[in-house]
PDB file of C-alpha atoms in Angstrom:
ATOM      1  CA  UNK B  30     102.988  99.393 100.703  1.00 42.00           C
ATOM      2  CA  UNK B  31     103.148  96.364  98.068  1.00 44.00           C
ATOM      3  CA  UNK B  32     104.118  92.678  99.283  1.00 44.00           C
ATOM      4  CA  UNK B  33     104.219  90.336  96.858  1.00 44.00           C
ATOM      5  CA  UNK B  34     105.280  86.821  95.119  1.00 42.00           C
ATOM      6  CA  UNK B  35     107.198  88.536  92.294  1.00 47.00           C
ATOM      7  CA  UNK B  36     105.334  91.040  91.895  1.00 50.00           C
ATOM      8  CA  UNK B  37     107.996  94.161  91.209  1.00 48.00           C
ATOM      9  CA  UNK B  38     108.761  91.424  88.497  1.00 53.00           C
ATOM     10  CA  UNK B  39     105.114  90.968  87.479  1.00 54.00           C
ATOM     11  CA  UNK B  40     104.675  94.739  86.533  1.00 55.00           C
ATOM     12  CA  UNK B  41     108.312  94.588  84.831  1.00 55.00           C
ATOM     13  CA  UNK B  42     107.439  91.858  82.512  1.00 56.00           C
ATOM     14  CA  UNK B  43     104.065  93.220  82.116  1.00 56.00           C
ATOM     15  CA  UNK B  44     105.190  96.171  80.485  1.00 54.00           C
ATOM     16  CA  UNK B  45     108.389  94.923  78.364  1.00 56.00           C
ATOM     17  CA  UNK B  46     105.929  92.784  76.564  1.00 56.00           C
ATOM     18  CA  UNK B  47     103.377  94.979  76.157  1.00 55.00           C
ATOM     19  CA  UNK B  48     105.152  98.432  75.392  1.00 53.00           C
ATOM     20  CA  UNK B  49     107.945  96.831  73.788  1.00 45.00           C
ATOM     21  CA  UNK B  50     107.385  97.966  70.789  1.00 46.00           C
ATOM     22  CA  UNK B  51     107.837 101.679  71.391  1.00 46.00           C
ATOM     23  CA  UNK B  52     110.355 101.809  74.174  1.00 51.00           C
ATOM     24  CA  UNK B  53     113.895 102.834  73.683  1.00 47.00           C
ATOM     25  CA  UNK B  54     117.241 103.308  76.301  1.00 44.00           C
ATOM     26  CA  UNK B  55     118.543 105.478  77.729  1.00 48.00           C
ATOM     27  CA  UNK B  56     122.137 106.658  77.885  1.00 44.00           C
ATOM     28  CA  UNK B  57     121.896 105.389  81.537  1.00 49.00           C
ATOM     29  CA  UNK B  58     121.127 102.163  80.529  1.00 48.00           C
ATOM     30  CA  UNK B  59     117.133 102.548  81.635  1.00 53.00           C
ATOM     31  CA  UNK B  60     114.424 101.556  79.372  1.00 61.00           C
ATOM     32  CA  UNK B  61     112.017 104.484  78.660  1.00 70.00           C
ATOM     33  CA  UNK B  62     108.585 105.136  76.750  1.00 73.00           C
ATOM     34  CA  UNK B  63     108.738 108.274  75.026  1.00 76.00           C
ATOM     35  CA  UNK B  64     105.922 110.354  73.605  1.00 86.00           C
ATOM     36  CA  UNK B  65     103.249 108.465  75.004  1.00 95.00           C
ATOM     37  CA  UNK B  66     100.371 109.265  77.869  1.00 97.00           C
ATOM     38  CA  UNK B  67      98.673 106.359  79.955  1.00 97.00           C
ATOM     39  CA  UNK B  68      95.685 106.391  82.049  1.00 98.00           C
ATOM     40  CA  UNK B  69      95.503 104.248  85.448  1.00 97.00           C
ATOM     41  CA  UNK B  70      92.374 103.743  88.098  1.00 97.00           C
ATOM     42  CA  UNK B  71      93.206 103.610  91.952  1.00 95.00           C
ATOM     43  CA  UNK B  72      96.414 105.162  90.997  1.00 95.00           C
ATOM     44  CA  UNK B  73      97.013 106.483  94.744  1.00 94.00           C
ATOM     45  CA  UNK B  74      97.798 103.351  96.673  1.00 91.00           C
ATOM     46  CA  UNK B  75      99.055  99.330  95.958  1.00 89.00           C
ATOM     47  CA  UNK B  76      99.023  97.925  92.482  1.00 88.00           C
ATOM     48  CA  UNK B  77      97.964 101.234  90.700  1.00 92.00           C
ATOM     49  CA  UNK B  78     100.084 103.469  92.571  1.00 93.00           C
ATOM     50  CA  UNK B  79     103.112 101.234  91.603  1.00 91.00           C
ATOM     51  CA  UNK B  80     101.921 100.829  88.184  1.00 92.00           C
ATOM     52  CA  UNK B  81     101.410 104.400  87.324  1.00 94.00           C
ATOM     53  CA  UNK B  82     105.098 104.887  89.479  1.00 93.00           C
ATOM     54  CA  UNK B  83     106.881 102.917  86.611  1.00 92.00           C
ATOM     55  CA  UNK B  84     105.240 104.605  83.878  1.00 94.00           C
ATOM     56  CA  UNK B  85     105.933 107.622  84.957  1.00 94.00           C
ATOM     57  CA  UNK B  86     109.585 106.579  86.013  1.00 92.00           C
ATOM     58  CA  UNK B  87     109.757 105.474  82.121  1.00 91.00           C
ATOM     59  CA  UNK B  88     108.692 109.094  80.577  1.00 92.00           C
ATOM     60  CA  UNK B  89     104.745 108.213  80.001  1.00 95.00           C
ATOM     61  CA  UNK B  90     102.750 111.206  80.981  1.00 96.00           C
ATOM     62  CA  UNK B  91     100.508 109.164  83.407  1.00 97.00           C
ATOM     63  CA  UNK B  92      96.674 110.472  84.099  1.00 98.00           C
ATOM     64  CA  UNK B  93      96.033 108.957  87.908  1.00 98.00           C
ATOM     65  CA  UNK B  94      92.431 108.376  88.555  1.00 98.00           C
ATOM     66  CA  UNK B  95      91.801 108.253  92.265  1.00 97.00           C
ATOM     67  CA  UNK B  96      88.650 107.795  94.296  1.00 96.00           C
ATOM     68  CA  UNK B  97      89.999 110.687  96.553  1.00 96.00           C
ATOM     69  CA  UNK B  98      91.646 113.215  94.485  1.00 96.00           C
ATOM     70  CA  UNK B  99      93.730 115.187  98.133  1.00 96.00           C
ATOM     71  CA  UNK B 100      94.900 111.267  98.218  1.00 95.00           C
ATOM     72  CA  UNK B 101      96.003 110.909  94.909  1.00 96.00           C
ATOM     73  CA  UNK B 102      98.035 114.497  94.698  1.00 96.00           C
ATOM     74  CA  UNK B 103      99.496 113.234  98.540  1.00 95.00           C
ATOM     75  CA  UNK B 104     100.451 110.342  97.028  1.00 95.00           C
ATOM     76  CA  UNK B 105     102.285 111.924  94.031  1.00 95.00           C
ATOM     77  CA  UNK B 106     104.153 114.359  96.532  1.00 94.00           C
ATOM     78  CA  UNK B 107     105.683 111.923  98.153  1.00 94.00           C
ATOM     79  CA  UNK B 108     106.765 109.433  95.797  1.00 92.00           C
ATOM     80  CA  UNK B 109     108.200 112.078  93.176  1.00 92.00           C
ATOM     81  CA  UNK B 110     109.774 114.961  95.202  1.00 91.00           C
ATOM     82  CA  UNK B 111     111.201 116.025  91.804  1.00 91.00           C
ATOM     83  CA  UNK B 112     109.628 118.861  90.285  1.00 92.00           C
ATOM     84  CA  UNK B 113     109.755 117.344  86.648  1.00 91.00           C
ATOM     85  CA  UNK B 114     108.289 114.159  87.524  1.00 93.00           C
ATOM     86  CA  UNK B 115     105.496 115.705  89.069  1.00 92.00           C
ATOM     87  CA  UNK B 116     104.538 117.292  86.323  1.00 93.00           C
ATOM     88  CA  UNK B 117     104.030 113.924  84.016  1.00 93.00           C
ATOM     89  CA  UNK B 118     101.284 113.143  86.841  1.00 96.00           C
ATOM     90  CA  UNK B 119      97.802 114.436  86.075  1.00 97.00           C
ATOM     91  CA  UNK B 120      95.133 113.717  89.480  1.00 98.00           C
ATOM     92  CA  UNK B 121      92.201 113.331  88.448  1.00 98.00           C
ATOM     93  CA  UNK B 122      89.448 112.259  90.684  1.00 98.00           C
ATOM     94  CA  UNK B 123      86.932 108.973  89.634  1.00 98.00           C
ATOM     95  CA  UNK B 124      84.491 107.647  92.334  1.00 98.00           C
ATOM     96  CA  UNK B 125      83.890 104.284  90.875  1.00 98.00           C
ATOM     97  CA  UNK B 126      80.993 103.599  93.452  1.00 97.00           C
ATOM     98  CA  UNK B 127      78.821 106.208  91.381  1.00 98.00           C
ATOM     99  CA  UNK B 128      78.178 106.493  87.145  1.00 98.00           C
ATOM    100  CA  UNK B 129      78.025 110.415  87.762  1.00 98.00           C
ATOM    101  CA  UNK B 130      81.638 110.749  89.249  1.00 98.00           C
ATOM    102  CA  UNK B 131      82.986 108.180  86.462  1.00 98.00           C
ATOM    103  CA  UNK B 132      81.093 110.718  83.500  1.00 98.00           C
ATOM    104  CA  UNK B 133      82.171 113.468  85.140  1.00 98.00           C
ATOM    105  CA  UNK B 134      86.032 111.630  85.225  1.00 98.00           C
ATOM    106  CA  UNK B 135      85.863 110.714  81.864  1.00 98.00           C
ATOM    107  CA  UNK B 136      85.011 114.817  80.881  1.00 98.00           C
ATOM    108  CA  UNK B 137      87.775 115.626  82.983  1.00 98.00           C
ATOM    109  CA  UNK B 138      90.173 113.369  80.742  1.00 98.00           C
ATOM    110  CA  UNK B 139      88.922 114.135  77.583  1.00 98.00           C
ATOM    111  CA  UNK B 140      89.813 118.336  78.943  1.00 98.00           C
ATOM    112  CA  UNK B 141      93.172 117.336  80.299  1.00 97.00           C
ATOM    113  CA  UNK B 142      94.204 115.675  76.796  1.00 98.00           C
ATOM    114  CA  UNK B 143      92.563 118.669  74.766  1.00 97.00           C
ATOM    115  CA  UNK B 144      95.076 120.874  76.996  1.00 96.00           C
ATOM    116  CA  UNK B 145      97.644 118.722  76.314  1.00 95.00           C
ATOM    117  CA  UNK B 146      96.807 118.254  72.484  1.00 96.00           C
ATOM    118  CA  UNK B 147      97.326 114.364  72.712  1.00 97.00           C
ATOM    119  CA  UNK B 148      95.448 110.910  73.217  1.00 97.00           C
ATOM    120  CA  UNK B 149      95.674 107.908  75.182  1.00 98.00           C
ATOM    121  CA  UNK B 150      98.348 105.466  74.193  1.00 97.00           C
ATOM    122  CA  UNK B 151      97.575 102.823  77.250  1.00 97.00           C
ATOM    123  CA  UNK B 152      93.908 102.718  79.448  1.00 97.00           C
ATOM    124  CA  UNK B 153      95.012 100.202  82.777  1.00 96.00           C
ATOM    125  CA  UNK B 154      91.905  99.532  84.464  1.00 95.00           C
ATOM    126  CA  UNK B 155      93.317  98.591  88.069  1.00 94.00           C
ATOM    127  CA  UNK B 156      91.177 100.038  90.635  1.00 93.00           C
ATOM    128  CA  UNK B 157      89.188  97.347  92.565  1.00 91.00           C
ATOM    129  CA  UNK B 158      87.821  96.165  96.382  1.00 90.00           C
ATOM    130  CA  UNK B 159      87.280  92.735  97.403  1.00 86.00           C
ATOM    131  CA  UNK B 160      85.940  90.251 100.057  1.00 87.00           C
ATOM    132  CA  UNK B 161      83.169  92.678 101.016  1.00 92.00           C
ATOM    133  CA  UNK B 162      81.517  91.421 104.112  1.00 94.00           C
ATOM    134  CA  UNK B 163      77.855  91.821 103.679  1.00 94.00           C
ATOM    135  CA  UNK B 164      75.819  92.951 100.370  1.00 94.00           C
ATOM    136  CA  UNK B 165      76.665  96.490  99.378  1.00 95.00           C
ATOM    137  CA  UNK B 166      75.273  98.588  96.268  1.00 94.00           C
ATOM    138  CA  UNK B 167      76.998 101.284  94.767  1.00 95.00           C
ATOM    139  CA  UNK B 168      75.216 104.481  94.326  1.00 96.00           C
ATOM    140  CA  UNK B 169      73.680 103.310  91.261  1.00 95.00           C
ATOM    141  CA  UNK B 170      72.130 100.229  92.759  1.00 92.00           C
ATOM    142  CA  UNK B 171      74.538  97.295  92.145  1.00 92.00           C
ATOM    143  CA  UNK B 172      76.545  94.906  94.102  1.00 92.00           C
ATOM    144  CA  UNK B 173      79.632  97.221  95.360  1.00 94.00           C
ATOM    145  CA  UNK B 174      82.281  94.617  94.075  1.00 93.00           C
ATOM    146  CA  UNK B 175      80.690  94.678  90.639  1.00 92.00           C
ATOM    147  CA  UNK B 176      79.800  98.265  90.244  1.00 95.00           C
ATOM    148  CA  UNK B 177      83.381  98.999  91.071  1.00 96.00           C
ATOM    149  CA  UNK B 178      85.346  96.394  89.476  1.00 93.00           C
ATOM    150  CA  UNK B 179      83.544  95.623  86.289  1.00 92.00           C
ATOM    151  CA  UNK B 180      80.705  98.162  85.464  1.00 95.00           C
ATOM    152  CA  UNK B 181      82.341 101.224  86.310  1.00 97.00           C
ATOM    153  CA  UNK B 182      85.583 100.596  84.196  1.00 97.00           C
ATOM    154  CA  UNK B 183      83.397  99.209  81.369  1.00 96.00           C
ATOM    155  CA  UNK B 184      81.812 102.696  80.992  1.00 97.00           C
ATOM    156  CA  UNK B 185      84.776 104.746  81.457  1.00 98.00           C
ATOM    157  CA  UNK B 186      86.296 102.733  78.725  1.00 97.00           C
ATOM    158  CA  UNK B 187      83.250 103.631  76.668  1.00 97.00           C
ATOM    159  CA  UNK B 188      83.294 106.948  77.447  1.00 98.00           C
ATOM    160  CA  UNK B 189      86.998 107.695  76.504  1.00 98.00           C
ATOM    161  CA  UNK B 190      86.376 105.290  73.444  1.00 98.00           C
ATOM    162  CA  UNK B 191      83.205 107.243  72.125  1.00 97.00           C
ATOM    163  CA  UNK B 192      84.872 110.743  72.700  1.00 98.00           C
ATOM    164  CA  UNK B 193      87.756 109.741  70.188  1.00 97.00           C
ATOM    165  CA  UNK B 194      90.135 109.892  72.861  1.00 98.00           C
ATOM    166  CA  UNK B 195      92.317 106.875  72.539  1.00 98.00           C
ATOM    167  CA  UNK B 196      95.013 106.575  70.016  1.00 97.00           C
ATOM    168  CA  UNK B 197      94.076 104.270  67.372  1.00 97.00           C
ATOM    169  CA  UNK B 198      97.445 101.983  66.703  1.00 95.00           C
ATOM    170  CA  UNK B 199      98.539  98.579  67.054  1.00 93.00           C
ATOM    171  CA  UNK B 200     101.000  99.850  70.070  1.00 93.00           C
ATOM    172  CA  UNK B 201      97.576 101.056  72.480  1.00 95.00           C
ATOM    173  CA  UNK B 202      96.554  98.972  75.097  1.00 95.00           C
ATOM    174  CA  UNK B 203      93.463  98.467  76.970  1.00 96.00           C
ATOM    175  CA  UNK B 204      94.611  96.693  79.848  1.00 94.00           C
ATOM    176  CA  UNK B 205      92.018  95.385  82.544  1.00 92.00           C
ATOM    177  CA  UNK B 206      93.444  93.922  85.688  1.00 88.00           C
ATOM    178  CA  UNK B 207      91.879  91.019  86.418  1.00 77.00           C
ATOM    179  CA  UNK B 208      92.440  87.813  88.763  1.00 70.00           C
ATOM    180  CA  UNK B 209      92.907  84.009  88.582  1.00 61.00           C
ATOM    181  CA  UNK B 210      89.493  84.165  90.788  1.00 62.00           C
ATOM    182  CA  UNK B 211      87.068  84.340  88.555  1.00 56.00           C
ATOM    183  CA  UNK B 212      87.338  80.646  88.167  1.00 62.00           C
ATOM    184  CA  UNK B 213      85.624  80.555  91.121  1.00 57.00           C
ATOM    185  CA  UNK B 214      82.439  82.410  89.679  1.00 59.00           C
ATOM    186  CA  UNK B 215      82.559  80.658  86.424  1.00 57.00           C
ATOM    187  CA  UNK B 216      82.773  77.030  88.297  1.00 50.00           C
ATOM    188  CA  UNK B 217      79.570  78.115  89.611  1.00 55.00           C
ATOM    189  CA  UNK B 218      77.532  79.114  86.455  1.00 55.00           C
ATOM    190  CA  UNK B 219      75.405  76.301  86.447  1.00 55.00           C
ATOM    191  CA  UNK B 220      74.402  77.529  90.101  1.00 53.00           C
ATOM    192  CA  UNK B 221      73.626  80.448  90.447  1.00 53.00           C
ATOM    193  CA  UNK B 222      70.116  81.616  89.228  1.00 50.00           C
ATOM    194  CA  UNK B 223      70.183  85.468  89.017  1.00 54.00           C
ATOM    195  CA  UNK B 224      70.694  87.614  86.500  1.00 60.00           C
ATOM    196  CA  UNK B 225      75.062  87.973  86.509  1.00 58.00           C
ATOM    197  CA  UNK B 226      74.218  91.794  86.787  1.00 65.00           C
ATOM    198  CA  UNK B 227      71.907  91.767  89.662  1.00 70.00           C
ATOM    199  CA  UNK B 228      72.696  89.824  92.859  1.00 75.00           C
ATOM    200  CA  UNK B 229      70.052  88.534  95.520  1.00 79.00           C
ATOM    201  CA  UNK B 230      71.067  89.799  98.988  1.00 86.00           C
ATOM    202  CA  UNK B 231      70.094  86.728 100.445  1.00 84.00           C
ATOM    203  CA  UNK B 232      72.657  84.696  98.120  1.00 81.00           C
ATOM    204  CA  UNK B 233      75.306  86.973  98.450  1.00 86.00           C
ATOM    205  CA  UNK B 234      78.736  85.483  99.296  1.00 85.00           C
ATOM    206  CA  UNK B 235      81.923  87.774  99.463  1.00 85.00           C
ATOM    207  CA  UNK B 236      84.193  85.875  97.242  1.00 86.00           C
ATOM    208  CA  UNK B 237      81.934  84.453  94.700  1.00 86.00           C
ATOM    209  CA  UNK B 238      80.874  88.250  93.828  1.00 87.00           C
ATOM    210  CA  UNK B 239      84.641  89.130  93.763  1.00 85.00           C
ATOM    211  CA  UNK B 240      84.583  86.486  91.161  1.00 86.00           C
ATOM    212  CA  UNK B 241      81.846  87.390  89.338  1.00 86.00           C
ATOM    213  CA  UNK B 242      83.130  90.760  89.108  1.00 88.00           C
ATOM    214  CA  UNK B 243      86.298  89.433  87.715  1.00 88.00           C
ATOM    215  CA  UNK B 244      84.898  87.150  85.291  1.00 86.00           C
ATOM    216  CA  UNK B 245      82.817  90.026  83.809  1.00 86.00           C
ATOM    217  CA  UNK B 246      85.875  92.415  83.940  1.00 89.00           C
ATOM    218  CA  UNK B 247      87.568  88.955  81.472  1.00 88.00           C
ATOM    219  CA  UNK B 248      84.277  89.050  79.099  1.00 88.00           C
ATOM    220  CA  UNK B 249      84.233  93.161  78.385  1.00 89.00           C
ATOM    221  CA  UNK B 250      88.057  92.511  76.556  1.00 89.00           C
ATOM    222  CA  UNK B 251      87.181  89.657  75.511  1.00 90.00           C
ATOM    223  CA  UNK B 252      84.279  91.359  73.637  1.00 92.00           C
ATOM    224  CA  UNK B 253      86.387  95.049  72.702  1.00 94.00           C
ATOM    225  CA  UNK B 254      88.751  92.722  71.480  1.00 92.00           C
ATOM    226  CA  UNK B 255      86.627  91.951  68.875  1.00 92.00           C
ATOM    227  CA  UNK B 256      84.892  95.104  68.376  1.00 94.00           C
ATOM    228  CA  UNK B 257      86.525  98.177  69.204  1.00 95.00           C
ATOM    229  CA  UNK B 258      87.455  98.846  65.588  1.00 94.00           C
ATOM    230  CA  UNK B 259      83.820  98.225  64.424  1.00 95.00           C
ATOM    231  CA  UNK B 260      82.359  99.741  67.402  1.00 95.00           C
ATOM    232  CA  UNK B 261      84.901 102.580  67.350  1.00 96.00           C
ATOM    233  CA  UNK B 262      87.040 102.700  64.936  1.00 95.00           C
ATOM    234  CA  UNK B 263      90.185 102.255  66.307  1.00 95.00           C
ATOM    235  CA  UNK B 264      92.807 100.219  66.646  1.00 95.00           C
ATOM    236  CA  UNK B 265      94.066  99.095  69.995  1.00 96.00           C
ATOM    237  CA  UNK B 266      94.998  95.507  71.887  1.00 95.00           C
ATOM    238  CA  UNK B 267      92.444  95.080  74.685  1.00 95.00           C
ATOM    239  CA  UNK B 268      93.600  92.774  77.087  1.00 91.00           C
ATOM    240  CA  UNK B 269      93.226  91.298  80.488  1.00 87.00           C
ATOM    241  CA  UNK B 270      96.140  89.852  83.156  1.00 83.00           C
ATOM    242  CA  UNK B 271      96.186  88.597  86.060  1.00 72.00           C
ATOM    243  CA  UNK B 272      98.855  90.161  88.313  1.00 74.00           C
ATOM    244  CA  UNK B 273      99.719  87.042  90.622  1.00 65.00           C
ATOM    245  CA  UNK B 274      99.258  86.699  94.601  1.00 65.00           C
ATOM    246  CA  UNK B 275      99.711  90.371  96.196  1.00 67.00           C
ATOM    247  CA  UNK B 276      99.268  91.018  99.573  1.00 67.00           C
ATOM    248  CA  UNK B 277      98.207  95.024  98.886  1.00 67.00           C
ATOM    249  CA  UNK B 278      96.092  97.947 100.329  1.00 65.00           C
TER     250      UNK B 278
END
């Protein structure tokens, strides 16, 4: 379950100004998305699960990345008990505590869209832990918080950019969700002397590597925005939010 200041609100006016352009109503008044197919990480529970619930309320086929992918399918039984909502949900499962489950994720989009003979209109790149008590590494080494919040999106966005898989248009969005937190890290620059990538156990605090991670997760769009069509060679808004105080799973 989702508490929050606003934040029903927060994902509302998230998406009318971001998917405005393409939207249309309904004859019951609703406002829909048609024709369009969104991706979203830690789709199964809090923010994401909410996130991909309104897209897929709207008419976006939504692609659910999950860490757990019996969660994810539980979770999509019993929020859409209707047949034809289920089936704008593809579960997909994405580890983001190991590069080989976010490769092997990023194969399993690119087959799902070949199946479906369409592209990614909007990447949301939600999933994320915090407040870790004591140093952690992910599977591939690094600090848990950033291996899951920043490094593992980065390369899943790289991996469904490099595969061609993203539509190029002014209307797709690259959206990384991000937090007012990472002021914390970057009032600290001056600080801290290791490498932002690497993290000394012995210097490790909780929420000043939930900033970092943040921060980074702030620099990647800040960088695609400025590349992705050189880099890529597509067009696409790459941007990062910050989705207010949420008291979440």
């Amino acid at each position: 379950a989702i508490q929050a200041i606003g934040v029903w609100s927060t994902l509302q006016h998230i998406f009318e100004n971001t998917l405005l352009s393409f939207q249309h109503h309904s004859s019951n008044g609703t406002t829909e998305i048609v024709d369009k197919v969104a991706l979203v990480t830690g789709a199964n529970r809090g923010l994401g699960l909410a996130t991909a619930e309104l897209l897929i309320r709207r008419g976006v086929h939504t692609l659910l990345l999950c860490r757990s992918r019996p969660a994810g399918v539980a979770a999509v039984d019993r929020l859409f008990p209707d047949p034809s909502l289920r089936a704008q949900c593809t579960v997909i499962e994405c580890d983001l505590t190991s590069f080989v489950s976010v490769r092997k994720a990023a194969s399993d989009v690119v087959l799902a869209l070949m199946r479906m003979s369409t592209r990614l209109d909007y990447i949301v790149a939600n999933a994320g832990i915090m407040d870790i008590p004591t140093f952690q590494t992910g599977q591939d080494g690094y600090e848990l918080q950033m291996q899951v919040n920043s490094l593992s999106h980065a390369l899943l966005i790289h991996l469904l950019l490099k595969a061609g898989v993203v539509r190029s248009s002014p209307d797709s969005r690259i959206l990384s969700v991000s937090s007012f937190a990472h002021r914390g890290y970057v009032a600290h620059l001056d600080d801290v002397p290791n490498d932002p990538l690497t993290m000394d156990p012995a210097l490790y605090h909780p929420k000043l590597a939930y900033a970092r991670s943040k921060w980074c997760q702030i620099l990647l769009m800040q960088e695609l925005r400025t590349s992705v069509e050189s880099t890529y060679g597509i067009q696409a808004a790459c941007l990062s939010l910050n989705p207010g105080v949420v008291y979440t799973d």
